[in-house]
Amino acid sequence: MSQKGESTLDVAEQDLFDMLMSVMLFLNSNGIPLEHTKKCIMMKVNEAFARYPDLKENYDIDNKGKKWDWRDEK
């Protein structure tokens, strides 16, 4: 991975961490047990990975055109 790619990944990881901590703090402060919050987050992470291929294909078509092929970007 390039240095720019690593930097982008570092920023994305920190943003994800910050967002997760915000959700955890908000829910726990409003009476939701931390274990329930953990299960909810894990369920949504699994759902996101399951839905990703279809959403990615639609995103690519909508934003790059029907003839776009990831192999063309190498």
XYZ file of C-alpha atoms in Angstrom:
74
model
C 0.000 0.000 0.000
C 1.269 3.456 -0.832
C 2.087 6.007 1.842
C -0.971 8.037 0.799
C -3.132 4.908 1.068
C -1.793 4.178 4.550
C -2.475 7.752 5.625
C -6.029 7.575 4.258
C -6.577 4.270 6.058
C -5.257 5.728 9.324
C -7.696 8.645 9.074
C -10.591 6.301 8.238
C -9.738 4.043 11.196
C -9.658 7.000 13.574
C -12.937 8.375 12.201
C -14.596 4.966 12.627
C -13.259 4.667 16.173
C -14.505 8.151 17.066
C -17.950 7.411 15.629
C -18.198 4.086 17.465
C -17.159 5.673 20.758
C -19.766 8.403 20.294
C -22.503 5.825 19.697
C -21.358 3.699 22.633
C -21.198 6.670 25.003
C -24.578 8.001 23.864
C -26.404 4.685 24.167
C -24.793 3.700 27.460
C -25.479 7.149 28.933
C -29.123 6.670 27.966
C -29.472 3.353 29.762
C -28.564 0.825 27.070
C -26.203 -1.796 28.525
C -22.799 -1.892 26.857
C -23.240 -5.566 25.921
C -26.431 -4.740 23.975
C -24.623 -1.906 22.213
C -21.789 -4.274 21.283
C -24.243 -6.810 19.831
C -26.010 -4.066 17.864
C -22.755 -2.734 16.415
C -21.521 -6.216 15.493
C -24.853 -7.028 13.842
C -24.656 -3.856 11.736
C -20.999 -4.472 10.813
C -21.899 -7.976 9.613
C -24.894 -6.623 7.691
C -22.728 -3.956 6.051
C -20.210 -6.550 4.836
C -23.014 -8.790 3.570
C -24.645 -5.943 1.627
C -21.407 -4.370 0.385
C -21.021 -6.268 -2.937
C -24.439 -5.214 -4.266
C -24.134 -1.661 -2.995
C -20.614 -1.345 -4.441
C -21.768 -2.553 -7.850
C -24.647 -0.057 -7.893
C -22.347 2.733 -6.681
C -19.825 1.985 -9.413
C -22.506 1.961 -12.110
C -24.084 5.184 -10.811
C -20.763 6.999 -10.454
C -18.509 5.432 -13.076
C -20.874 4.183 -15.763
C -22.081 0.758 -16.828
C -18.916 -0.106 -18.739
C -16.609 0.614 -15.795
C -14.380 -2.279 -14.757
C -12.074 -2.175 -11.734
C -9.394 -3.904 -13.806
C -9.192 -0.770 -15.970
C -7.867 1.229 -13.009
C -4.639 -0.756 -12.573
